């Protein structure tokens, strides 16, 4: 049975004052919720604040990336070990905005996944096709290439990732920051495809790995998405900036019925 997971990705938003109010509102709304996992991924500079405000609550916190480097002359990079010191349990890796604006690719993303796992942090590996790839019918090919990049890691690292665990996020680029999410049926078919790809690593790994959906999740569409058998929760951008909307999305995950095989 996979436990639903809803993660807010705050992206480049917030201030000390705004974050404090928002985190307090989310903690207040979610304090009695123990059936699902909830996380917030903040800009690096606010991780200390998250640690102060979210410790001893049922809300996890995490970073929006980690470096593929461990230490050294890499100006502006932040390592997985560093964010682990601030209590991060999650780190987003391979987000399409990083791929688009900062030329990150799957080869770098899989090293970041390894760094996160080595630091005891669960990576949330984002994969998804662009509008052009979607229109060309190449979505599955793109997803396969992004996910199978994990095979470029050495065997020991791959085994470690499989036993520690990771979260997959299907984020179709055309649905991010858009007017509409992917339909539940389309998202489900892509999630099932991703799970099938994961089974090429190991059947048990495929069954236990949570695959969450991201791209214009709202309180209105969350339930239909989360009710799909292979959609194990959401990675939420804009709606996570509103504590009330985010809490409604978490509530939609509460009623989720995952298959028990
Ligand atoms: P939106 O929910 O704003 O579309 O963003 C999705 C996203 O990119 C989450 O990582």
Tab-separated table of C-alpha atoms and ligand atoms in Angstrom:
chain	number	residue	atom	x	y	z
A	1	UNK	CA	0.000	0.000	0.000
A	2	UNK	CA	1.553	3.281	-1.067
A	3	UNK	CA	1.018	6.205	1.272
A	4	UNK	CA	-0.256	9.295	-0.539
A	5	UNK	CA	2.187	12.196	-0.721
A	6	UNK	CA	1.391	15.838	-1.421
A	7	UNK	CA	4.317	18.231	-1.787
A	8	UNK	CA	4.183	21.980	-2.256
A	9	UNK	CA	6.881	23.408	-4.510
A	10	UNK	CA	7.075	27.061	-3.594
A	11	UNK	CA	9.551	27.814	-6.415
A	12	UNK	CA	10.944	31.378	-6.291
A	13	UNK	CA	8.343	32.749	-3.913
A	14	UNK	CA	8.183	33.833	-0.309
A	15	UNK	CA	9.704	36.030	2.345
A	16	UNK	CA	10.334	35.373	6.014
A	17	UNK	CA	7.028	36.974	6.965
A	18	UNK	CA	4.956	35.370	4.213
A	19	UNK	CA	6.493	31.938	4.819
A	20	UNK	CA	5.840	32.085	8.529
A	21	UNK	CA	2.170	32.895	8.081
A	22	UNK	CA	1.767	30.263	5.381
A	23	UNK	CA	3.571	27.510	7.273
A	24	UNK	CA	1.609	28.239	10.437
A	25	UNK	CA	-1.646	28.075	8.512
A	26	UNK	CA	-0.682	24.766	6.895
A	27	UNK	CA	0.489	23.259	10.197
A	28	UNK	CA	-2.760	24.337	11.830
A	29	UNK	CA	-4.904	22.845	9.081
A	30	UNK	CA	-2.971	19.562	8.869
A	31	UNK	CA	-2.137	18.891	12.493
A	32	UNK	CA	-4.553	15.976	12.828
A	33	UNK	CA	-3.753	14.432	9.437
A	34	UNK	CA	-1.636	11.305	9.778
A	35	UNK	CA	-2.827	9.133	6.909
A	36	UNK	CA	-0.835	10.910	4.216
A	37	UNK	CA	2.627	12.443	3.874
A	38	UNK	CA	2.841	16.188	3.316
A	39	UNK	CA	5.929	18.184	2.375
A	40	UNK	CA	6.979	21.695	1.455
A	41	UNK	CA	9.969	22.451	-0.767
A	42	UNK	CA	11.294	25.948	-0.187
A	43	UNK	CA	14.151	28.074	-1.528
A	44	UNK	CA	17.421	27.094	0.159
A	45	UNK	CA	17.654	30.263	2.230
A	46	UNK	CA	14.391	29.465	3.986
A	47	UNK	CA	15.243	25.901	5.012
A	48	UNK	CA	16.432	27.043	8.412
A	49	UNK	CA	13.134	28.839	8.910
A	50	UNK	CA	11.255	25.701	7.835
A	51	UNK	CA	13.269	23.662	10.307
A	52	UNK	CA	12.308	26.077	13.087
A	53	UNK	CA	8.622	26.129	12.216
A	54	UNK	CA	7.996	22.579	11.016
A	55	UNK	CA	10.065	20.495	13.450
A	56	UNK	CA	7.725	18.389	15.609
A	57	UNK	CA	4.852	18.779	13.153
A	58	UNK	CA	3.545	16.270	10.608
A	59	UNK	CA	4.869	18.393	7.703
A	60	UNK	CA	8.193	17.478	6.072
A	61	UNK	CA	10.348	20.066	4.353
A	62	UNK	CA	12.836	19.906	1.534
A	63	UNK	CA	14.892	21.747	-1.029
A	64	UNK	CA	14.080	22.381	-4.679
A	65	UNK	CA	17.379	20.939	-5.887
A	66	UNK	CA	20.768	19.725	-4.691
A	67	UNK	CA	24.108	19.996	-6.420
A	68	UNK	CA	25.638	17.102	-8.322
A	69	UNK	CA	28.898	18.081	-6.596
A	70	UNK	CA	29.798	17.177	-3.044
A	71	UNK	CA	32.057	20.110	-2.191
A	72	UNK	CA	34.723	22.373	-3.627
A	73	UNK	CA	35.007	25.257	-6.061
A	74	UNK	CA	31.409	25.319	-7.298
A	75	UNK	CA	30.169	28.838	-6.632
A	76	UNK	CA	26.489	29.073	-5.641
A	77	UNK	CA	25.998	25.318	-5.469
A	78	UNK	CA	24.380	23.763	-2.393
A	79	UNK	CA	25.086	20.142	-1.547
A	80	UNK	CA	22.735	17.434	-0.343
A	81	UNK	CA	24.776	17.118	2.868
A	82	UNK	CA	24.224	20.837	3.502
A	83	UNK	CA	20.452	20.692	3.163
A	84	UNK	CA	20.391	17.513	5.254
A	85	UNK	CA	21.889	19.563	8.086
A	86	UNK	CA	18.716	21.640	8.005
A	87	UNK	CA	16.538	18.577	8.456
A	88	UNK	CA	15.404	18.204	4.848
A	89	UNK	CA	13.747	14.892	4.137
A	90	UNK	CA	12.930	15.704	0.516
A	91	UNK	CA	14.726	17.251	-2.453
A	92	UNK	CA	13.220	17.955	-5.846
A	93	UNK	CA	15.562	16.929	-8.654
A	94	UNK	CA	15.339	17.424	-12.412
A	95	UNK	CA	12.440	19.899	-12.372
A	96	UNK	CA	11.624	21.085	-15.885
A	97	UNK	CA	12.273	24.698	-14.865
A	98	UNK	CA	15.834	23.682	-13.942
A	99	UNK	CA	16.142	21.808	-17.219
A	100	UNK	CA	14.829	24.819	-19.151
A	101	UNK	CA	16.452	27.800	-17.413
A	102	UNK	CA	19.653	26.218	-16.135
A	103	UNK	CA	20.473	23.598	-18.739
A	104	UNK	CA	20.147	20.720	-16.322
A	105	UNK	CA	19.636	17.325	-17.859
A	106	UNK	CA	18.874	13.780	-16.834
A	107	UNK	CA	22.562	12.861	-16.630
A	108	UNK	CA	23.054	15.521	-13.958
A	109	UNK	CA	19.722	14.750	-12.309
A	110	UNK	CA	20.597	11.125	-11.649
A	111	UNK	CA	23.847	12.157	-9.937
A	112	UNK	CA	21.808	14.554	-7.795
A	113	UNK	CA	19.485	11.663	-6.930
A	114	UNK	CA	22.510	9.698	-5.780
A	115	UNK	CA	23.774	12.654	-3.719
A	116	UNK	CA	20.376	13.068	-2.064
A	117	UNK	CA	20.097	9.389	-1.171
A	118	UNK	CA	23.670	9.357	0.163
A	119	UNK	CA	22.641	12.254	2.433
A	120	UNK	CA	19.535	10.379	3.628
A	121	UNK	CA	17.132	12.575	1.661
A	122	UNK	CA	14.320	11.234	-0.528
A	123	UNK	CA	14.694	12.638	-4.045
A	124	UNK	CA	11.593	13.616	-5.988
A	125	UNK	CA	12.662	12.976	-9.568
A	126	UNK	CA	10.656	15.083	-12.021
A	127	UNK	CA	10.178	13.868	-15.538
A	128	UNK	CA	7.837	15.067	-18.255
A	129	UNK	CA	7.526	15.939	-21.894
A	130	UNK	CA	7.281	19.402	-23.455
A	131	UNK	CA	4.344	20.624	-25.490
A	132	UNK	CA	6.219	19.950	-28.739
A	133	UNK	CA	7.154	16.424	-27.641
A	134	UNK	CA	3.579	15.833	-26.545
A	135	UNK	CA	2.222	17.034	-29.894
A	136	UNK	CA	4.707	14.836	-31.751
A	137	UNK	CA	3.507	11.756	-29.837
A	138	UNK	CA	6.912	11.359	-28.203
A	139	UNK	CA	5.912	11.644	-24.558
A	140	UNK	CA	6.648	8.048	-23.616
A	141	UNK	CA	9.967	8.062	-25.429
A	142	UNK	CA	10.980	11.190	-23.482
A	143	UNK	CA	9.879	9.746	-20.145
A	144	UNK	CA	11.732	6.515	-20.802
A	145	UNK	CA	14.959	8.360	-21.637
A	146	UNK	CA	14.677	10.551	-18.535
A	147	UNK	CA	13.969	7.648	-16.197
A	148	UNK	CA	16.365	5.168	-17.710
A	149	UNK	CA	19.205	7.656	-17.234
A	150	UNK	CA	19.341	6.053	-13.769
A	151	UNK	CA	21.032	3.110	-15.466
A	152	UNK	CA	24.066	5.317	-16.085
A	153	UNK	CA	24.801	5.237	-12.365
A	154	UNK	CA	27.113	2.594	-11.001
A	155	UNK	CA	25.434	-0.586	-9.803
A	156	UNK	CA	26.035	0.012	-6.110
A	157	UNK	CA	24.456	3.484	-6.261
A	158	UNK	CA	21.464	2.161	-8.151
A	159	UNK	CA	20.934	-0.588	-5.598
A	160	UNK	CA	21.169	1.966	-2.811
A	161	UNK	CA	18.547	4.179	-4.479
A	162	UNK	CA	16.246	1.188	-4.963
A	163	UNK	CA	16.442	0.180	-1.326
A	164	UNK	CA	16.307	3.715	0.125
A	165	UNK	CA	13.538	4.746	-2.239
A	166	UNK	CA	12.721	7.731	-4.371
A	167	UNK	CA	9.581	9.528	-5.445
A	168	UNK	CA	8.805	9.982	-9.130
A	169	UNK	CA	6.927	13.080	-10.255
A	170	UNK	CA	5.244	13.107	-13.647
A	171	UNK	CA	5.106	16.750	-14.612
A	172	UNK	CA	4.071	17.323	-18.212
A	173	UNK	CA	5.771	20.625	-19.031
A	174	UNK	CA	2.724	21.810	-20.976
A	175	UNK	CA	0.570	21.529	-17.843
A	176	UNK	CA	2.909	23.432	-15.503
A	177	UNK	CA	1.770	26.978	-14.792
A	178	UNK	CA	-1.022	26.395	-17.272
A	179	UNK	CA	-4.808	26.820	-17.227
A	180	UNK	CA	-5.451	23.117	-17.096
A	181	UNK	CA	-3.909	19.963	-15.710
A	182	UNK	CA	-3.553	16.784	-17.717
A	183	UNK	CA	-6.807	14.842	-17.623
A	184	UNK	CA	-6.875	12.139	-14.942
A	185	UNK	CA	-7.059	9.490	-17.692
A	186	UNK	CA	-4.019	10.801	-19.543
A	187	UNK	CA	-2.032	11.268	-16.335
A	188	UNK	CA	-2.991	7.748	-15.208
A	189	UNK	CA	-1.788	6.243	-18.488
A	190	UNK	CA	1.563	8.008	-18.133
A	191	UNK	CA	1.891	7.014	-14.481
A	192	UNK	CA	1.156	3.392	-15.392
A	193	UNK	CA	3.822	3.648	-18.078
A	194	UNK	CA	6.320	5.041	-15.541
A	195	UNK	CA	5.504	2.222	-13.133
A	196	UNK	CA	6.057	-0.257	-15.918
A	197	UNK	CA	9.461	1.332	-16.576
A	198	UNK	CA	10.271	1.076	-12.861
A	199	UNK	CA	9.458	-2.628	-12.966
A	200	UNK	CA	12.394	-3.047	-15.337
A	201	UNK	CA	14.551	-2.242	-12.312
A	202	UNK	CA	12.628	-4.475	-9.929
A	203	UNK	CA	8.958	-5.456	-9.526
A	204	UNK	CA	8.831	-4.667	-5.812
A	205	UNK	CA	10.569	-1.315	-6.342
A	206	UNK	CA	7.934	-0.448	-8.971
A	207	UNK	CA	5.080	-1.269	-6.606
A	208	UNK	CA	6.434	0.631	-3.639
A	209	UNK	CA	7.559	3.765	-5.515
A	210	UNK	CA	5.182	6.681	-5.257
A	211	UNK	CA	4.498	8.459	-8.540
A	212	UNK	CA	2.998	11.878	-7.940
A	213	UNK	CA	1.490	14.192	-10.531
A	214	UNK	CA	2.429	17.855	-11.022
A	215	UNK	CA	1.057	20.494	-13.356
A	216	UNK	CA	-1.849	22.804	-12.470
A	217	UNK	CA	-3.152	20.720	-9.576
A	218	UNK	CA	-5.970	22.635	-7.889
A	219	UNK	CA	-8.518	21.887	-5.147
A	220	UNK	CA	-11.024	21.343	-7.962
A	221	UNK	CA	-9.135	18.723	-9.954
A	222	UNK	CA	-7.069	17.028	-7.218
A	223	UNK	CA	-9.590	14.387	-6.233
A	224	UNK	CA	-10.152	13.042	-9.734
A	225	UNK	CA	-6.396	12.890	-10.294
A	226	UNK	CA	-5.606	11.237	-6.954
A	227	UNK	CA	-8.353	8.660	-7.375
A	228	UNK	CA	-6.463	7.140	-10.278
A	229	UNK	CA	-4.729	3.902	-9.260
A	230	UNK	CA	-1.193	4.933	-10.205
A	231	UNK	CA	-1.381	8.583	-9.098
A	232	UNK	CA	-0.055	8.578	-5.548
A	233	UNK	CA	-0.388	12.278	-4.789
A	234	UNK	CA	0.708	15.617	-6.176
A	235	UNK	CA	3.561	18.059	-6.618
A	236	UNK	CA	1.813	21.383	-6.353
A	237	UNK	CA	3.143	24.755	-7.517
A	238	UNK	CA	0.836	27.778	-7.464
A	239	UNK	CA	-1.892	26.263	-5.327
A	240	UNK	CA	0.669	25.489	-2.593
A	241	UNK	CA	1.190	29.229	-2.072
A	242	UNK	CA	-2.324	29.434	-0.664
A	243	UNK	CA	-2.582	27.522	2.615
A	244	UNK	CA	-6.299	26.966	2.193
A	245	UNK	CA	-5.997	25.649	-1.371
A	246	UNK	CA	-3.043	23.464	-0.411
A	247	UNK	CA	-4.964	21.987	2.518
A	248	UNK	CA	-7.913	21.201	0.249
A	249	UNK	CA	-5.555	19.355	-2.077
A	250	UNK	CA	-4.166	17.387	0.878
A	251	UNK	CA	-7.734	16.530	1.867
A	252	UNK	CA	-8.332	15.157	-1.647
A	253	UNK	CA	-5.411	12.762	-1.114
A	254	UNK	CA	-6.895	11.562	2.162
A	255	UNK	CA	-9.636	9.628	0.430
A	256	UNK	CA	-7.295	8.036	-2.021
A	257	UNK	CA	-7.534	4.265	-2.352
A	258	UNK	CA	-4.248	2.763	-3.481
A	259	UNK	CA	-4.155	-0.802	-4.734
A	260	UNK	CA	-2.813	-3.132	-2.086
A	261	UNK	CA	-0.667	-5.499	-4.170
B	1	LIG	P1	1.829	24.547	-10.982
B	1	LIG	O1	1.064	23.755	-9.953
B	1	LIG	O2	1.917	25.992	-10.670
B	1	LIG	O3	1.361	24.264	-12.369
B	1	LIG	O4	3.358	24.018	-10.894
B	1	LIG	C1	3.581	22.657	-10.948
B	1	LIG	C2	5.005	22.392	-10.644
B	1	LIG	O5	5.885	22.729	-11.415
B	1	LIG	C3	5.317	21.695	-9.380
B	1	LIG	O6	6.660	21.326	-9.313
